[in-house]
Short mmCIF file of C-alpha atoms in Angstrom, two decimals:
data_model
loop_
_atom_site.label_atom_id
_atom_site.label_comp_id
_atom_site.label_asym_id
_atom_site.label_seq_id
_atom_site.Cartn_x
_atom_site.Cartn_y
_atom_site.Cartn_z
CA UNK A 106 12.41 -14.57 -31.12
CA UNK A 107 13.86 -11.23 -30.07
CA UNK A 108 11.05 -10.84 -27.52
CA UNK A 109 11.84 -14.25 -26.01
CA UNK A 110 15.53 -13.41 -25.92
CA UNK A 111 14.85 -10.14 -24.08
CA UNK A 112 12.53 -11.92 -21.64
CA UNK A 113 15.24 -14.50 -20.96
CA UNK A 114 17.83 -11.81 -20.34
CA UNK A 115 15.48 -9.99 -17.99
CA UNK A 116 14.79 -13.19 -16.05
CA UNK A 117 18.51 -13.94 -15.73
CA UNK A 118 19.11 -10.37 -14.63
CA UNK A 119 16.35 -10.65 -12.04
CA UNK A 120 17.67 -13.94 -10.61
CA UNK A 121 21.18 -12.50 -10.41
CA UNK A 122 19.71 -9.43 -8.70
CA UNK A 123 18.00 -11.61 -6.07
CA UNK A 124 21.14 -13.64 -5.40
CA UNK A 125 23.40 -10.62 -4.97
CA UNK A 126 23.44 -9.57 -1.31
CA UNK A 127 23.48 -5.92 -0.30
CA UNK A 128 26.12 -4.64 2.10
CA UNK A 129 26.71 -1.25 3.70
CA UNK A 130 30.07 -1.00 1.94
CA UNK A 131 28.26 -1.07 -1.43
CA UNK A 132 27.54 2.60 -0.73
CA UNK A 133 29.66 5.69 -0.19
CA UNK A 134 28.36 8.13 2.40
CA UNK A 135 27.91 11.67 1.11
CA UNK A 136 26.39 13.22 4.20
CA UNK A 137 24.46 12.49 7.39
CA UNK A 138 20.94 13.91 6.89
CA UNK A 139 18.95 12.54 9.82
CA UNK A 140 19.43 11.08 13.27
CA UNK A 141 17.06 9.54 15.79
CA UNK A 142 17.23 7.81 19.15
CA UNK A 143 18.68 4.55 17.79
CA UNK A 144 19.26 5.13 14.10
CA UNK A 145 20.34 7.54 11.42
CA UNK A 146 19.79 8.38 7.77
CA UNK A 147 22.64 9.05 5.37
CA UNK A 148 22.71 10.36 1.83
CA UNK A 149 24.68 7.70 -0.04
CA UNK A 150 25.88 6.87 -3.53
CA UNK A 151 25.81 3.30 -4.84
CA UNK A 152 29.36 2.45 -5.91
CA UNK A 153 28.28 0.21 -8.78
CA UNK A 154 25.94 2.69 -10.47
CA UNK A 155 26.68 6.11 -9.00
CA UNK A 156 23.00 6.57 -8.12
CA UNK A 157 21.99 8.49 -5.01
CA UNK A 158 19.76 7.14 -2.23
CA UNK A 159 18.85 7.67 1.42
CA UNK A 160 20.14 4.83 3.62
CA UNK A 161 18.48 4.39 7.01
CA UNK A 162 20.32 2.27 9.58
CA UNK A 163 18.95 1.06 12.91
CA UNK A 164 20.84 -0.59 15.75
CA UNK A 165 19.44 -4.09 16.34
CA UNK A 166 20.37 -4.04 20.02
CA UNK A 167 18.46 -0.82 20.63
CA UNK A 168 15.58 -1.96 18.46
CA UNK A 169 15.15 -4.92 20.82
CA UNK A 170 15.96 -3.04 24.04
CA UNK A 171 13.50 -0.26 23.22
CA UNK A 172 10.80 -2.76 22.15
CA UNK A 173 10.80 -1.36 18.62
CA UNK A 174 10.91 -4.59 16.56
CA UNK A 175 7.19 -4.41 15.77
CA UNK A 176 7.54 -0.81 14.61
CA UNK A 177 10.48 -1.64 12.37
CA UNK A 178 8.60 -4.55 10.81
CA UNK A 179 5.46 -2.47 10.24
CA UNK A 180 7.47 0.20 8.45
CA UNK A 181 9.27 -2.37 6.32
CA UNK A 182 5.99 -4.06 5.35
CA UNK A 183 4.08 -0.97 4.32
CA UNK A 184 6.97 0.42 2.28
CA UNK A 185 7.55 -2.95 0.60
CA UNK A 186 3.87 -3.27 -0.30
CA UNK A 187 3.36 0.31 -1.44
CA UNK A 188 3.79 1.42 -5.02
CA UNK A 189 2.12 4.78 -4.50
CA UNK A 190 3.64 8.08 -5.68
CA UNK A 191 2.47 9.51 -2.34
CA UNK A 192 4.69 7.20 -0.24
CA UNK A 193 8.49 7.30 -0.13
CA UNK A 194 9.86 4.46 -2.26
CA UNK A 195 11.75 1.61 -0.60
CA UNK A 196 14.26 -0.18 -2.83
CA UNK A 197 15.74 -2.77 -0.52
CA UNK A 198 16.14 -3.80 3.10
CA UNK A 199 19.09 -5.80 4.41
CA UNK A 200 20.92 -6.47 7.66
CA UNK A 201 24.20 -7.46 9.23
CA UNK A 202 25.11 -8.55 12.76
CA UNK A 203 24.39 -5.20 14.36
CA UNK A 204 22.25 -3.12 12.01
CA UNK A 205 19.06 -3.13 9.98
CA UNK A 206 19.18 -1.12 6.76
CA UNK A 207 16.52 0.47 4.55
CA UNK A 208 17.55 1.91 1.18
CA UNK A 209 15.02 4.52 0.03
CA UNK A 210 14.65 7.25 -2.54
CA UNK A 211 16.22 10.55 -1.55
CA UNK A 212 13.72 13.41 -1.39
CA UNK A 213 15.83 16.60 -1.49
CA UNK A 214 13.12 19.11 -0.55
CA UNK A 215 13.32 18.36 3.17
CA UNK A 216 10.12 18.13 5.21
CA UNK A 217 7.02 20.21 5.84
CA UNK A 218 8.24 21.02 9.34
CA UNK A 219 11.25 22.83 7.85
CA UNK A 220 8.90 24.87 5.66
CA UNK A 221 6.75 25.76 8.67
CA UNK A 222 9.78 26.76 10.73
CA UNK A 223 10.93 29.00 7.87
CA UNK A 224 7.60 30.62 6.90
CA UNK A 225 5.62 30.10 10.17
CA UNK A 226 2.24 30.69 8.48
CA UNK A 227 0.90 29.62 5.07
CA UNK A 228 -1.86 31.28 3.08
CA UNK A 229 -5.11 29.35 2.67
CA UNK A 230 -4.26 28.63 -0.97
CA UNK A 231 -0.89 27.11 -0.09
CA UNK A 232 -2.44 25.22 2.84
CA UNK A 233 -5.16 23.90 0.52
CA UNK A 234 -2.53 22.51 -1.87
CA UNK A 235 -0.54 20.72 0.84
CA UNK A 236 -3.60 19.39 2.66
CA UNK A 237 -5.03 18.04 -0.62
CA UNK A 238 -1.77 16.16 -1.25
CA UNK A 239 -1.64 14.85 2.33
CA UNK A 240 -5.22 13.57 1.91
CA UNK A 241 -4.12 11.63 -1.17
CA UNK A 242 -1.14 10.22 0.74
CA UNK A 243 -3.19 9.15 3.77
CA UNK A 244 -5.80 7.60 1.49
CA UNK A 245 -3.05 5.59 -0.28
CA UNK A 246 -1.90 4.21 3.08
CA UNK A 247 -5.45 3.35 4.14
CA UNK A 248 -6.06 1.51 0.86
CA UNK A 249 -3.22 -0.83 1.79
CA UNK A 250 -5.03 -1.60 5.05
CA UNK A 251 -2.66 0.41 7.26
CA UNK A 252 -3.22 3.25 9.71
CA UNK A 253 -0.22 5.59 9.83
CA UNK A 254 -0.80 6.80 13.44
CA UNK A 255 2.00 9.38 13.26
CA UNK A 256 0.97 11.94 10.65
CA UNK A 257 2.90 15.15 11.40
CA UNK A 258 4.90 17.77 9.46
CA UNK A 259 8.18 15.96 10.21
CA UNK A 260 6.92 12.90 8.31
CA UNK A 261 5.77 14.77 5.21
CA UNK A 262 8.72 15.01 2.81
CA UNK A 263 9.03 17.13 -0.33
CA UNK A 264 10.45 15.83 -3.60
CA UNK A 265 12.56 17.89 -6.01
CA UNK A 266 9.39 19.40 -7.49
CA UNK A 267 7.87 20.37 -4.12
CA UNK A 268 5.25 17.61 -4.01
CA UNK A 269 4.79 15.60 -0.82
CA UNK A 270 5.41 11.98 0.11
CA UNK A 271 4.73 10.30 3.44
CA UNK A 272 7.54 8.69 5.37
CA UNK A 273 8.32 7.19 8.81
CA UNK A 274 5.80 4.39 9.20
CA UNK A 275 7.25 3.14 12.49
CA UNK A 276 3.96 3.65 14.35
CA UNK A 277 1.82 2.27 11.53
CA UNK A 278 -0.25 -0.83 11.94
CA UNK A 279 -1.98 -3.22 9.59
CA UNK A 280 -3.28 -5.18 12.62
CA UNK A 281 -0.91 -8.04 11.81
CA UNK A 282 0.82 -10.40 14.20
CA UNK A 283 4.27 -9.12 13.22
CA UNK A 284 3.20 -5.55 14.04
CA UNK A 285 2.32 -6.46 17.64
CA UNK A 286 5.00 -5.85 20.27
CA UNK A 287 3.67 -8.76 22.33
CA UNK A 288 4.52 -11.16 19.50
CA UNK A 289 8.20 -10.30 19.91
CA UNK A 290 7.92 -10.50 23.68
CA UNK A 291 6.60 -14.05 23.35
CA UNK A 292 9.22 -14.87 20.72
CA UNK A 293 12.01 -13.86 23.08
CA UNK A 294 10.18 -15.29 26.11
CA UNK A 295 9.89 -12.00 27.95
CA UNK A 296 6.84 -10.93 29.96
CA UNK A 297 4.02 -9.61 27.80
CA UNK A 298 3.18 -5.92 27.67
CA UNK A 299 -0.31 -4.59 28.18
CA UNK A 300 -2.33 -4.53 24.96
CA UNK A 301 -3.03 -0.78 24.48
CA UNK A 302 -0.48 1.07 22.32
CA UNK A 303 -0.82 4.13 24.52
CA UNK A 304 -1.08 4.12 28.30
CA UNK A 305 -4.78 4.48 29.06
CA UNK A 306 -5.83 7.28 31.34
CA UNK A 307 -7.75 6.13 34.40
CA UNK A 308 -11.30 7.04 33.40
CA UNK A 309 -12.39 7.22 37.03
CA UNK A 310 -10.22 10.29 37.53
CA UNK A 311 -10.00 11.66 34.01
CA UNK A 312 -12.76 14.23 34.44
CA UNK A 313 -11.54 15.32 37.85
CA UNK A 314 -8.43 17.01 36.42
CA UNK A 315 -8.35 20.64 37.47
CA UNK A 316 -8.95 22.49 34.22
CA UNK A 317 -7.40 25.68 35.61
CA UNK A 318 -4.08 23.88 36.02
CA UNK A 319 -3.93 22.80 32.38
CA UNK A 320 -3.37 26.23 30.82
CA UNK A 321 -5.80 25.46 28.03
CA UNK A 322 -5.22 28.51 25.86
CA UNK A 323 -1.92 29.46 24.29
CA UNK A 324 -1.70 33.18 24.94
CA UNK A 325 1.94 33.37 25.97
CA UNK A 326 4.06 34.34 22.96
CA UNK A 327 7.24 33.25 24.75
CA UNK A 328 5.75 29.79 25.14
CA UNK A 329 4.90 29.67 21.44
CA UNK A 330 8.39 30.82 20.45
CA UNK A 331 9.98 28.24 22.75
CA UNK A 332 7.78 25.56 21.16
CA UNK A 333 8.94 26.67 17.70
CA UNK A 334 12.60 26.64 18.74
CA UNK A 335 12.31 23.14 20.17
CA UNK A 336 10.47 21.59 17.19
CA UNK A 337 13.57 20.15 15.56
CA UNK A 338 14.88 18.77 18.86
CA UNK A 339 11.53 17.09 19.56
CA UNK A 340 11.60 15.52 16.12
CA UNK A 341 14.96 13.89 16.92
CA UNK A 342 13.94 12.57 20.34
CA UNK A 343 12.76 9.06 21.15
CA UNK A 344 9.57 10.40 22.71
CA UNK A 345 8.75 12.81 19.88
CA UNK A 346 5.85 15.25 20.00
CA UNK A 347 2.22 14.42 20.84
CA UNK A 348 0.85 17.57 19.17
CA UNK A 349 -0.93 15.76 16.34
CA UNK A 350 -2.21 12.62 18.10
CA UNK A 351 -5.96 11.94 18.27
CA UNK A 352 -7.51 11.83 21.78
CA UNK A 353 -8.71 8.23 21.45
CA UNK A 354 -5.09 7.18 20.85
CA UNK A 355 -3.84 9.19 23.84
CA UNK A 356 -6.44 7.59 26.11
CA UNK A 357 -5.79 4.05 24.91
CA UNK A 358 -9.35 3.69 23.61
CA UNK A 359 -10.51 1.87 20.50
CA UNK A 360 -9.61 3.71 17.32
CA UNK A 361 -9.96 3.47 13.55
CA UNK A 362 -8.47 4.89 10.36
CA UNK A 363 -10.02 8.24 11.30
CA UNK A 364 -7.21 9.02 13.77
CA UNK A 365 -5.09 10.00 10.77
CA UNK A 366 -7.72 12.57 9.76
CA UNK A 367 -7.53 14.20 13.22
CA UNK A 368 -3.80 14.63 12.57
CA UNK A 369 -4.58 16.24 9.21
CA UNK A 370 -6.73 18.80 11.03
CA UNK A 371 -3.95 19.55 13.53
CA UNK A 372 -1.43 20.10 10.72
CA UNK A 373 -3.87 22.34 8.85
CA UNK A 374 -4.32 24.40 12.04
CA UNK A 375 -0.55 24.83 12.35
CA UNK A 376 -0.21 25.84 8.68
CA UNK A 377 -2.81 28.60 9.09
CA UNK A 378 -2.16 29.75 12.68
CA UNK A 379 1.59 29.22 13.03
CA UNK A 380 1.69 26.74 15.91
CA UNK A 381 0.10 23.39 16.71
CA UNK A 382 -3.33 23.54 18.39
CA UNK A 383 -2.09 22.00 21.65
CA UNK A 384 1.51 23.24 21.74
CA UNK A 385 2.89 23.19 25.27
CA UNK A 386 6.17 23.42 27.12
CA UNK A 387 6.07 19.72 27.93
CA UNK A 388 4.39 16.57 26.65
CA UNK A 389 2.23 16.09 29.77
CA UNK A 390 0.58 19.45 29.21
CA UNK A 391 0.00 18.63 25.56
CA UNK A 392 -1.60 15.28 26.44
CA UNK A 393 -3.95 16.98 28.91
CA UNK A 394 -4.99 19.53 26.32
CA UNK A 395 -5.68 16.81 23.76
CA UNK A 396 -7.81 14.85 26.24
CA UNK A 397 -9.80 18.02 26.94
CA UNK A 398 -9.79 19.21 23.34
CA UNK A 399 -13.32 20.66 23.57
CA UNK A 400 -11.93 23.35 25.87
CA UNK A 401 -8.41 23.67 24.48
CA UNK A 402 -9.07 23.80 20.72
CA UNK A 403 -9.32 27.54 20.21
CA UNK A 404 -8.75 29.90 17.29
CA UNK A 405 -6.92 33.16 18.11
CA UNK A 406 -8.98 36.25 17.35
CA UNK A 407 -6.10 37.93 15.51
CA UNK A 408 -6.15 35.19 12.82
CA UNK A 409 -9.10 35.67 10.50
CA UNK A 410 -9.69 32.28 8.87
CA UNK A 411 -12.43 31.81 6.33
CA UNK A 412 -15.50 29.94 7.52
CA UNK A 413 -14.68 26.92 5.33
CA UNK A 414 -11.12 26.65 6.68
CA UNK A 415 -12.15 26.75 10.34
CA UNK A 416 -15.11 24.46 9.68
CA UNK A 417 -12.89 21.85 8.05
CA UNK A 418 -10.46 21.88 10.98
CA UNK A 419 -13.31 21.52 13.48
CA UNK A 420 -14.84 18.74 11.38
CA UNK A 421 -11.56 16.81 11.52
CA UNK A 422 -10.68 17.55 15.15
CA UNK A 423 -13.81 16.29 16.84
CA UNK A 424 -15.34 13.11 18.30
CA UNK A 425 -14.34 10.01 16.33
CA UNK A 426 -17.98 9.11 15.64
CA UNK A 427 -18.59 12.50 14.00
CA UNK A 428 -15.19 13.01 12.37
CA UNK A 429 -15.08 13.90 8.69
CA UNK A 430 -13.37 11.08 6.80
CA UNK A 431 -14.65 8.32 9.08
CA UNK A 432 -16.31 6.67 6.05
CA UNK A 433 -13.53 7.56 3.60
CA UNK A 434 -11.36 10.30 2.15
CA UNK A 435 -14.00 11.32 -0.39
CA UNK A 436 -15.92 12.92 2.49
CA UNK A 437 -13.05 15.32 3.10
CA UNK A 438 -12.40 15.97 -0.57
CA UNK A 439 -16.04 17.04 -0.94
CA UNK A 440 -15.72 19.73 1.77
CA UNK A 441 -16.25 23.29 0.42
CA UNK A 442 -12.68 24.22 1.43
CA UNK A 443 -11.49 22.07 -1.49
CA UNK A 444 -13.99 23.40 -4.03
CA UNK A 445 -12.35 23.48 -7.45
CA UNK A 446 -9.45 21.19 -6.49
CA UNK A 447 -8.81 18.42 -9.03
CA UNK A 448 -7.40 15.70 -6.79
CA UNK A 449 -6.55 13.48 -9.78
CA UNK A 450 -4.04 15.98 -11.20
CA UNK A 451 -2.30 17.29 -8.07
CA UNK A 452 1.13 15.94 -8.97
CA UNK A 453 0.92 17.66 -12.36
CA UNK A 454 0.29 21.07 -10.78
CA UNK A 455 3.26 23.29 -10.03
CA UNK A 456 3.88 23.22 -6.28
CA UNK A 457 3.86 26.53 -4.34
CA UNK A 458 7.40 25.89 -3.05
CA UNK A 459 9.86 24.36 -5.49
CA UNK A 460 13.25 23.51 -3.95
CA UNK A 461 16.22 25.35 -5.46
CA UNK A 462 18.83 22.61 -5.79
CA UNK A 463 22.40 22.98 -7.02
CA UNK A 464 22.89 19.24 -7.62
CA UNK A 465 21.34 15.83 -6.99
CA UNK A 466 23.16 15.69 -3.64
CA UNK A 467 22.14 19.15 -2.42
CA UNK A 468 21.06 18.89 1.25
CA UNK A 469 20.29 22.57 1.84
CA UNK A 470 16.78 21.67 3.05
CA UNK A 471 18.03 19.28 5.75
CA UNK A 472 19.43 19.98 9.23
CA UNK A 473 23.14 20.76 9.34
CA UNK A 474 25.53 18.11 10.60
CA UNK A 475 26.16 20.37 13.61
CA UNK A 476 22.46 20.20 14.53
CA UNK A 477 22.49 16.44 14.09
CA UNK A 478 25.67 16.09 16.15
CA UNK A 479 23.86 17.56 19.16
CA UNK A 480 21.62 14.52 19.08
CA UNK A 481 24.38 11.97 18.74
CA UNK A 482 25.14 11.08 22.36
CA UNK A 483 22.60 8.28 22.88
CA UNK A 484 23.14 6.74 19.45
CA UNK A 485 26.92 6.87 19.63
CA UNK A 486 26.93 5.26 23.08
CA UNK A 487 24.76 2.43 21.79
CA UNK A 488 26.90 2.08 18.68
CA UNK A 489 30.06 1.85 20.78
CA UNK A 490 28.49 -0.91 22.86
CA UNK A 491 27.60 -2.93 19.77
CA UNK A 492 30.07 -5.57 18.63
CA UNK A 493 31.66 -4.70 15.27
CA UNK A 494 29.96 -6.45 12.34
CA UNK A 495 31.72 -9.65 11.43
CA UNK A 496 33.25 -10.15 14.89
CA UNK A 497 30.74 -12.74 16.04
CA UNK A 498 32.67 -15.82 14.79
CA UNK A 499 29.63 -16.79 12.76
CA UNK A 500 27.34 -16.94 15.78
CA UNK A 501 24.59 -14.43 16.42
CA UNK A 502 22.43 -14.63 19.55
CA UNK A 503 18.76 -15.50 18.93
CA UNK A 504 17.54 -12.08 20.06
CA UNK A 505 19.51 -10.55 17.18
CA UNK A 506 18.16 -12.94 14.55
CA UNK A 507 14.68 -14.28 15.43
CA UNK A 508 12.86 -10.91 15.41
CA UNK A 509 14.30 -10.05 11.99
CA UNK A 510 13.60 -13.22 10.02
CA UNK A 511 11.99 -12.20 6.74
CA UNK A 512 13.17 -8.59 7.03
CA UNK A 513 15.17 -8.64 3.78
CA UNK A 514 13.40 -7.23 0.72
CA UNK A 515 14.37 -6.17 -2.82
CA UNK A 516 12.42 -4.15 -5.36
CA UNK A 517 13.46 -5.01 -8.91
CA UNK A 518 13.77 -1.72 -10.76
CA UNK A 519 16.23 -0.47 -13.33
CA UNK A 520 16.82 2.77 -11.47
CA UNK A 521 18.01 0.82 -8.41
CA UNK A 522 20.52 -1.44 -10.17
#
């Protein structure tokens, strides 16, 4: 009888949970911890429970204007479907007249990019640990039927114990209708976009590029230092950085899950060498180097990597048809570089960097609000142009509602309530 009574209470609690709408004013802002081209992330505390979360908000108007509805939906879907310890946990999504919201777990260790900026180079042992965890995370995403397409240090977060979780699935695809930008173009009766996700390079002229003009090797230390200084700014920008993108994606060719493994190789290179393999002063240069990776992928002589480390990087950053991992993550796990690694117990191992936190709201591993303020101009202008929530007299234009039907999601967990 007691079991039935508890089940009944749980069911009533669940139904009440589903009926209770979420609103931005259910949360108190503690601090701004992230800002992008048309959205921001705040550390918040739920008023009802006092629990701490990360709340991501995106401007609907800019989501539509920048043709980002498919990206937003893809991210929402993969986070809603995932229950993996290697993927940041999504608790709920909701919306109002002007904004889309995603309430996620707060990971106080910052991101891998911050660690790389601080330490510049990792040892092979530390690199092995992080790459093993990233492999597990990418494999978890692939098991759900998604390709991440944007694996980079900025999107690898660290929890309070120093273990990684993947985030930012805005470029991910599960090859679904709702993840196709053209679907939203048709929905809003706008002209369709070309199919490729990246602008294809004209193959008739691709091989005629003057190699001498590309500056294939990175020998200029000033250039490297400038690249390091601009990493955080690039992470905030709408364009982002192409440093970790596979060549088949750059050229608009057919691609598979293996593009994420190319990105793994690029990150591993940066961990061991101190800069990305194709770092350049501008994105155009980086794209050219990626297209001509056979010439531009070079290992500086003053960095003595072990044979297994260099071999793994070269096995990941190669032609798609020969790329390690093309038939599954187990291929990569079996590489000699990971000899002795127990992939099943990674999260039980003490991480090489454990964040020193003074409280559950410590944001020492995140950019300062001054750094974030420097990126605020575009977002604040868009926010000012948006009509205040609730000022629509009950009417919302179709372009603000149709693309976001079905966006709302709730995960029923005690630690969210």
